[in-house]
């Protein structure tokens, strides 16, 4: 199933139109305290009549519930509405070089189940996708089929998320041209939305309107949010941060070029020189901040999060050295949750509901 088709399937299954999504988003934003229909009309700009109609069908579908009443002022007491988080669930999966990770989240984005398994992706794709489908099946076994919205699948790039096809993923020639979205959808019988892993990572938590998720694990990459909008680029492959050249005559990179940041950084780590790796990453982050005028950099990936103090110190030092006015161009460094990538992948599915 293509992303467009999957979007349609998600929309048809839950949200009838954009206004439904607007109302659901507004109710979710008000949290457990609830929100009245009058407040919803004020928040969304929709008419009282439209709010009444939309909340009526969302209540009938079990997505909203009446949580109590507020009164005391003039007029009749107002009924408060809240989201029913477990009315539906979404799955976020990560196809990583070191294995598979799958999370189940409810409509509030809370994790309600997880699976993790070491799998070598250098083998045939079929058995790996079979196992991923089994993990999805385990996490949805106790959920009625019509309550599962779909699977967000985060994969290493380069890839085209619209067609769900992987391209020349470095070190994984067996996956070239594999339609991972369609292959997994056929196995699980659910819509599957494919996302680049680092783009999922930047969506794994809320943050500044202009931020990057910088990943250092078995590779180096970045996900981008600019002006509050995720940036995927012309071919959905933006964020190949690790393949910027930092040494013209540097070591060969798995991508076929030479002196890429990823190659230099990983070579330093292999040589037991983590301080050099951290400094090179810091130079890359400073380049990225200067290029895009970022206000936040979210640090992720198991190597980086395994020694976060070292990498943060190096990145701060390079930002201080390389930005013309570091006090004016202040950058917040934050640490991503360990599960940022599958969380972000599930968030892509939820975005089909909440807009
Ligand atoms: Zn490269």
CSV table of C-alpha atoms and ligand atoms in Angstrom, one decimal:
chain,number,residue,atom,x,y,z
A,1,UNK,CA,0.0,0.0,0.0
A,2,UNK,CA,1.4,3.4,-0.9
A,3,UNK,CA,1.5,6.2,1.6
A,4,UNK,CA,-1.3,8.0,-0.1
A,5,UNK,CA,-3.5,4.9,-0.1
A,6,UNK,CA,-2.6,4.3,3.6
A,7,UNK,CA,-3.5,7.9,4.4
A,8,UNK,CA,-6.9,7.4,2.8
A,9,UNK,CA,-7.4,4.1,4.7
A,10,UNK,CA,-6.5,5.9,8.0
A,11,UNK,CA,-8.8,8.8,7.3
A,12,UNK,CA,-11.7,6.6,6.2
A,13,UNK,CA,-11.4,4.5,9.3
A,14,UNK,CA,-11.6,7.2,11.8
A,15,UNK,CA,-11.7,10.8,10.7
A,16,UNK,CA,-14.4,11.8,8.3
A,17,UNK,CA,-13.0,15.3,7.5
A,18,UNK,CA,-10.5,17.8,8.5
A,19,UNK,CA,-12.8,19.4,11.0
A,20,UNK,CA,-13.0,16.1,12.9
A,21,UNK,CA,-9.3,16.1,13.2
A,22,UNK,CA,-9.3,19.7,14.4
A,23,UNK,CA,-11.8,18.9,17.1
A,24,UNK,CA,-9.9,15.8,18.2
A,25,UNK,CA,-6.6,17.7,18.3
A,26,UNK,CA,-8.3,20.5,20.4
A,27,UNK,CA,-9.7,17.9,22.9
A,28,UNK,CA,-6.4,16.1,23.1
A,29,UNK,CA,-4.7,19.5,23.8
A,30,UNK,CA,-6.9,20.1,26.8
A,31,UNK,CA,-5.8,16.9,28.5
A,32,UNK,CA,-7.6,15.0,31.3
A,33,UNK,CA,-9.5,18.0,32.6
A,34,UNK,CA,-11.7,18.1,29.6
A,35,UNK,CA,-13.2,20.8,27.5
A,36,UNK,CA,-16.8,22.0,26.9
A,37,UNK,CA,-18.4,22.4,23.5
A,38,UNK,CA,-18.5,26.1,23.9
A,39,UNK,CA,-14.7,26.2,24.6
A,40,UNK,CA,-14.2,23.9,21.6
A,41,UNK,CA,-16.0,26.3,19.3
A,42,UNK,CA,-13.8,29.1,20.6
A,43,UNK,CA,-10.6,27.1,20.2
A,44,UNK,CA,-11.3,25.8,16.7
A,45,UNK,CA,-13.3,28.7,15.2
A,46,UNK,CA,-16.0,26.2,14.2
A,47,UNK,CA,-19.7,27.1,14.7
A,48,UNK,CA,-21.6,25.7,17.7
A,49,UNK,CA,-23.7,23.7,15.3
A,50,UNK,CA,-20.7,22.1,13.7
A,51,UNK,CA,-19.1,21.3,17.1
A,52,UNK,CA,-22.4,19.7,18.2
A,53,UNK,CA,-22.5,17.5,15.1
A,54,UNK,CA,-18.8,16.5,15.2
A,55,UNK,CA,-18.7,15.8,18.9
A,56,UNK,CA,-21.9,13.8,18.6
A,57,UNK,CA,-20.3,11.4,16.1
A,58,UNK,CA,-17.0,11.2,17.9
A,59,UNK,CA,-18.9,10.3,21.1
A,60,UNK,CA,-20.8,7.7,19.2
A,61,UNK,CA,-17.6,6.3,17.8
A,62,UNK,CA,-16.2,6.0,21.3
A,63,UNK,CA,-13.3,8.4,20.7
A,64,UNK,CA,-14.6,11.0,23.1
A,65,UNK,CA,-16.4,10.6,26.4
A,66,UNK,CA,-18.2,12.9,28.8
A,67,UNK,CA,-16.0,13.5,31.8
A,68,UNK,CA,-18.2,15.7,34.0
A,69,UNK,CA,-19.8,19.1,34.2
A,70,UNK,CA,-18.8,22.5,35.1
A,71,UNK,CA,-21.3,25.1,36.3
A,72,UNK,CA,-21.8,27.8,38.8
A,73,UNK,CA,-21.9,30.8,36.5
A,74,UNK,CA,-24.8,32.0,34.5
A,75,UNK,CA,-26.4,29.6,32.1
A,76,UNK,CA,-26.7,25.8,32.3
A,77,UNK,CA,-23.9,23.6,33.4
A,78,UNK,CA,-21.5,22.6,30.6
A,79,UNK,CA,-20.5,19.0,29.9
A,80,UNK,CA,-16.8,18.4,29.6
A,81,UNK,CA,-15.4,16.1,26.9
A,82,UNK,CA,-12.2,14.2,27.0
A,83,UNK,CA,-10.3,11.9,24.6
A,84,UNK,CA,-10.6,8.1,25.2
A,85,UNK,CA,-6.9,7.2,24.7
A,86,UNK,CA,-7.5,3.5,24.3
A,87,UNK,CA,-10.3,3.9,21.7
A,88,UNK,CA,-7.6,3.2,19.0
A,89,UNK,CA,-4.0,2.4,18.9
A,90,UNK,CA,-1.1,2.9,16.5
A,91,UNK,CA,2.2,1.0,16.0
A,92,UNK,CA,5.6,2.5,15.5
A,93,UNK,CA,8.3,0.1,14.1
A,94,UNK,CA,12.0,0.6,13.5
A,95,UNK,CA,13.9,-1.5,11.0
A,96,UNK,CA,17.4,-0.9,12.4
A,97,UNK,CA,20.7,-2.3,11.4
A,98,UNK,CA,20.9,-3.9,14.9
A,99,UNK,CA,17.4,-5.2,14.9
A,100,UNK,CA,13.7,-4.6,15.1
A,101,UNK,CA,11.8,-2.4,17.6
A,102,UNK,CA,8.0,-2.1,17.8
A,103,UNK,CA,5.9,0.1,20.1
A,104,UNK,CA,2.2,0.3,20.5
A,105,UNK,CA,0.8,3.7,21.5
A,106,UNK,CA,-2.6,4.9,22.4
A,107,UNK,CA,-4.3,8.0,21.0
A,108,UNK,CA,-2.6,10.1,23.6
A,109,UNK,CA,0.8,8.9,22.4
A,110,UNK,CA,1.5,6.8,25.5
A,111,UNK,CA,3.4,3.6,25.0
A,112,UNK,CA,1.2,0.6,25.9
A,113,UNK,CA,3.4,-2.2,24.7
A,114,UNK,CA,6.8,-2.9,23.1
A,115,UNK,CA,9.0,-5.5,21.5
A,116,UNK,CA,12.7,-5.5,20.7
A,117,UNK,CA,14.7,-8.1,18.9
A,118,UNK,CA,18.2,-8.4,17.6
A,119,UNK,CA,18.1,-9.3,13.9
A,120,UNK,CA,20.8,-9.1,11.3
A,121,UNK,CA,19.6,-7.1,8.4
A,122,UNK,CA,22.4,-8.2,6.1
A,123,UNK,CA,20.4,-11.4,5.3
A,124,UNK,CA,17.4,-11.8,3.1
A,125,UNK,CA,14.6,-9.2,3.7
A,126,UNK,CA,11.7,-11.7,3.6
A,127,UNK,CA,12.4,-13.5,6.9
A,128,UNK,CA,13.1,-10.1,8.6
A,129,UNK,CA,9.8,-8.7,7.5
A,130,UNK,CA,8.1,-12.0,8.5
A,131,UNK,CA,9.5,-11.6,12.0
A,132,UNK,CA,8.5,-7.9,12.1
A,133,UNK,CA,5.0,-8.8,11.2
A,134,UNK,CA,4.9,-11.4,14.0
A,135,UNK,CA,6.0,-8.8,16.5
A,136,UNK,CA,3.2,-6.5,15.3
A,137,UNK,CA,0.8,-9.4,15.6
A,138,UNK,CA,1.9,-10.0,19.2
A,139,UNK,CA,1.3,-6.4,20.1
A,140,UNK,CA,-2.1,-6.3,18.5
A,141,UNK,CA,-3.4,-9.7,19.6
A,142,UNK,CA,-5.6,-8.3,22.3
A,143,UNK,CA,-6.9,-5.4,20.3
A,144,UNK,CA,-9.9,-5.6,17.9
A,145,UNK,CA,-8.8,-5.2,14.3
A,146,UNK,CA,-10.9,-2.1,13.7
A,147,UNK,CA,-9.1,-0.4,16.6
A,148,UNK,CA,-5.6,-0.6,15.1
A,149,UNK,CA,-5.0,2.5,13.0
A,150,UNK,CA,-1.9,1.3,11.2
A,151,UNK,CA,1.9,0.9,11.4
A,152,UNK,CA,4.5,3.6,11.0
A,153,UNK,CA,7.7,2.0,9.7
A,154,UNK,CA,11.0,3.8,10.2
A,155,UNK,CA,13.8,2.7,7.9
A,156,UNK,CA,17.3,3.7,7.2
A,157,UNK,CA,17.8,5.9,4.1
A,158,UNK,CA,18.2,6.5,1.3
A,159,UNK,CA,14.6,5.7,0.6
A,160,UNK,CA,11.4,7.1,-0.9
A,161,UNK,CA,8.7,7.1,1.7
A,162,UNK,CA,6.0,7.8,-0.8
A,163,UNK,CA,6.5,4.5,-2.6
A,164,UNK,CA,7.9,2.8,0.5
A,165,UNK,CA,10.9,1.7,-1.5
A,166,UNK,CA,14.5,1.5,-0.1
A,167,UNK,CA,17.3,2.6,-2.3
A,168,UNK,CA,21.1,2.0,-1.8
A,169,UNK,CA,21.1,1.6,2.0
A,170,UNK,CA,24.8,1.4,2.8
A,171,UNK,CA,25.9,-2.0,3.9
A,172,UNK,CA,22.5,-3.6,3.1
A,173,UNK,CA,22.5,-4.4,-0.7
A,174,UNK,CA,19.8,-7.1,-0.3
A,175,UNK,CA,17.3,-4.4,0.6
A,176,UNK,CA,17.8,-2.3,-2.5
A,177,UNK,CA,14.4,-1.8,-4.3
A,178,UNK,CA,12.5,-3.7,-1.7
A,179,UNK,CA,8.9,-2.2,-1.3
A,180,UNK,CA,9.1,-2.4,2.5
A,181,UNK,CA,5.7,-0.6,3.0
A,182,UNK,CA,3.8,-2.9,0.7
A,183,UNK,CA,5.6,-6.0,1.9
A,184,UNK,CA,4.8,-5.3,5.6
A,185,UNK,CA,1.2,-4.2,4.8
A,186,UNK,CA,0.6,-7.5,3.0
A,187,UNK,CA,1.9,-9.4,6.0
A,188,UNK,CA,0.0,-7.5,8.7
A,189,UNK,CA,-3.2,-6.5,6.9
A,190,UNK,CA,-2.9,-2.9,8.1
A,191,UNK,CA,-2.0,0.4,6.5
A,192,UNK,CA,1.8,1.0,6.7
A,193,UNK,CA,3.3,4.4,6.4
A,194,UNK,CA,7.1,4.4,5.7
A,195,UNK,CA,9.3,7.1,7.2
A,196,UNK,CA,13.0,7.8,7.2
A,197,UNK,CA,14.4,6.8,10.6
A,198,UNK,CA,16.0,10.1,11.3
A,199,UNK,CA,12.9,12.0,10.3
A,200,UNK,CA,10.9,9.8,12.6
A,201,UNK,CA,13.4,10.6,15.3
A,202,UNK,CA,12.8,14.4,15.0
A,203,UNK,CA,9.1,13.7,15.4
A,204,UNK,CA,9.7,11.5,18.5
A,205,UNK,CA,9.2,14.3,20.9
A,206,UNK,CA,7.8,17.8,20.8
A,207,UNK,CA,10.5,20.6,20.6
A,208,UNK,CA,11.5,23.9,19.1
A,209,UNK,CA,10.0,25.1,15.8
A,210,UNK,CA,13.5,24.9,14.2
A,211,UNK,CA,15.3,21.8,15.3
A,212,UNK,CA,17.3,18.9,14.1
A,213,UNK,CA,17.5,15.3,15.5
A,214,UNK,CA,21.2,14.3,15.1
A,215,UNK,CA,21.8,10.6,15.2
A,216,UNK,CA,25.0,8.7,15.9
A,217,UNK,CA,24.8,5.0,16.0
A,218,UNK,CA,25.9,2.6,13.3
A,219,UNK,CA,25.7,5.6,11.0
A,220,UNK,CA,25.2,9.3,11.2
A,221,UNK,CA,22.1,11.2,10.1
A,222,UNK,CA,19.7,14.0,10.9
A,223,UNK,CA,16.0,14.7,10.8
A,224,UNK,CA,14.7,18.3,10.3
A,225,UNK,CA,11.8,20.4,11.5
A,226,UNK,CA,11.9,24.0,10.2
A,227,UNK,CA,9.3,26.6,10.9
A,228,UNK,CA,7.3,23.9,12.8
A,229,UNK,CA,7.1,21.6,9.8
A,230,UNK,CA,8.9,18.4,9.2
A,231,UNK,CA,11.2,18.7,6.2
A,232,UNK,CA,11.5,15.6,3.9
A,233,UNK,CA,12.9,17.2,0.7
A,234,UNK,CA,12.0,16.6,-2.9
A,235,UNK,CA,12.5,12.8,-2.8
A,236,UNK,CA,11.6,12.4,1.0
A,237,UNK,CA,15.3,11.8,1.6
A,238,UNK,CA,16.4,15.1,3.3
A,239,UNK,CA,18.8,14.8,6.3
A,240,UNK,CA,21.8,12.9,4.8
A,241,UNK,CA,23.8,14.9,7.4
A,242,UNK,CA,26.4,12.1,7.7
A,243,UNK,CA,27.5,12.4,4.1
A,244,UNK,CA,28.6,16.0,4.1
A,245,UNK,CA,32.3,16.0,3.3
A,246,UNK,CA,34.6,17.1,6.1
A,247,UNK,CA,37.9,15.9,4.7
A,248,UNK,CA,38.5,16.0,1.0
A,249,UNK,CA,41.1,13.3,1.2
A,250,UNK,CA,39.5,11.5,4.1
A,251,UNK,CA,38.7,7.8,4.5
A,252,UNK,CA,36.4,6.1,2.0
A,253,UNK,CA,32.7,6.1,3.1
A,254,UNK,CA,30.3,3.2,2.6
A,255,UNK,CA,28.3,5.5,0.3
A,256,UNK,CA,31.2,5.5,-2.2
A,257,UNK,CA,32.4,9.0,-1.5
A,258,UNK,CA,35.4,10.0,0.5
A,259,UNK,CA,35.8,12.0,3.7
A,260,UNK,CA,32.1,12.0,4.7
A,261,UNK,CA,31.4,13.0,8.3
A,262,UNK,CA,30.1,9.5,9.0
A,263,UNK,CA,33.2,7.8,7.7
A,264,UNK,CA,35.6,10.1,9.7
A,265,UNK,CA,33.5,9.8,12.8
A,266,UNK,CA,33.1,6.0,12.7
A,267,UNK,CA,36.8,5.6,11.8
A,268,UNK,CA,37.7,7.6,14.9
A,269,UNK,CA,35.5,5.4,17.1
A,270,UNK,CA,37.0,2.2,15.7
A,271,UNK,CA,40.5,3.6,16.4
A,272,UNK,CA,39.5,4.2,20.0
A,273,UNK,CA,39.5,8.0,19.6
A,274,UNK,CA,36.1,9.0,20.9
A,275,UNK,CA,37.1,12.6,21.5
A,276,UNK,CA,38.0,13.0,17.9
A,277,UNK,CA,34.7,11.5,16.9
A,278,UNK,CA,32.9,13.9,19.2
A,279,UNK,CA,34.8,16.8,17.8
A,280,UNK,CA,34.0,15.9,14.2
A,281,UNK,CA,30.3,15.5,15.0
A,282,UNK,CA,30.5,18.9,16.8
A,283,UNK,CA,31.9,20.5,13.6
A,284,UNK,CA,29.0,18.9,11.6
A,285,UNK,CA,26.4,20.2,14.0
A,286,UNK,CA,27.9,23.7,13.9
A,287,UNK,CA,27.7,23.5,10.1
A,288,UNK,CA,24.1,22.5,10.3
A,289,UNK,CA,23.2,25.2,12.8
A,290,UNK,CA,24.8,27.8,10.5
A,291,UNK,CA,23.1,26.5,7.4
A,292,UNK,CA,19.6,26.3,8.9
A,293,UNK,CA,19.6,28.7,11.9
A,294,UNK,CA,18.5,26.0,14.3
A,295,UNK,CA,17.4,26.8,17.8
A,296,UNK,CA,17.5,23.2,19.2
A,297,UNK,CA,19.5,20.1,18.4
A,298,UNK,CA,18.2,16.8,19.7
A,299,UNK,CA,20.8,14.2,20.3
A,300,UNK,CA,20.0,10.5,19.5
A,301,UNK,CA,21.4,7.2,18.6
A,302,UNK,CA,23.0,4.6,20.9
A,303,UNK,CA,26.6,5.7,20.5
A,304,UNK,CA,25.7,9.3,21.2
A,305,UNK,CA,23.4,8.5,24.1
A,306,UNK,CA,25.9,6.0,25.5
A,307,UNK,CA,28.3,8.9,26.3
A,308,UNK,CA,26.1,12.0,26.1
A,309,UNK,CA,28.3,14.3,28.3
A,310,UNK,CA,31.3,13.8,26.0
A,311,UNK,CA,29.4,14.6,22.8
A,312,UNK,CA,27.4,17.5,24.3
A,313,UNK,CA,30.6,19.1,25.5
A,314,UNK,CA,32.3,18.7,22.1
A,315,UNK,CA,29.2,20.1,20.3
A,316,UNK,CA,29.0,23.1,22.7
A,317,UNK,CA,32.7,23.8,22.2
A,318,UNK,CA,32.4,23.7,18.4
A,319,UNK,CA,29.2,25.9,18.4
A,320,UNK,CA,31.0,28.4,20.6
A,321,UNK,CA,34.0,28.4,18.3
A,322,UNK,CA,32.2,28.4,15.0
A,323,UNK,CA,29.1,30.6,15.3
A,324,UNK,CA,29.8,34.3,14.7
A,325,UNK,CA,27.7,35.3,17.7
A,326,UNK,CA,27.0,32.3,19.9
A,327,UNK,CA,25.2,34.4,22.5
A,328,UNK,CA,22.7,35.6,19.9
A,329,UNK,CA,22.5,32.3,18.1
A,330,UNK,CA,22.0,30.2,21.2
A,331,UNK,CA,21.2,26.6,20.6
A,332,UNK,CA,19.6,24.2,23.1
A,333,UNK,CA,21.0,20.7,23.2
A,334,UNK,CA,18.5,18.1,24.4
A,335,UNK,CA,18.7,14.3,24.6
A,336,UNK,CA,16.2,12.2,22.6
A,337,UNK,CA,14.3,9.4,24.3
A,338,UNK,CA,15.9,6.1,23.5
A,339,UNK,CA,12.8,5.1,21.6
A,340,UNK,CA,12.5,8.4,19.7
A,341,UNK,CA,12.5,6.7,16.2
A,342,UNK,CA,9.7,4.2,16.7
A,343,UNK,CA,7.8,6.8,18.8
A,344,UNK,CA,8.1,9.2,15.9
A,345,UNK,CA,7.0,6.5,13.4
A,346,UNK,CA,3.8,5.9,15.5
A,347,UNK,CA,3.3,9.6,15.6
A,348,UNK,CA,3.2,9.7,11.8
A,349,UNK,CA,0.2,7.3,12.0
A,350,UNK,CA,-1.5,9.4,14.7
A,351,UNK,CA,-0.9,12.5,12.6
A,352,UNK,CA,-3.4,10.9,10.2
A,353,UNK,CA,-6.0,11.2,12.9
A,354,UNK,CA,-5.1,14.5,14.5
A,355,UNK,CA,-3.9,16.3,11.4
B,1,LIG,ZN1,29.2,9.0,2.7
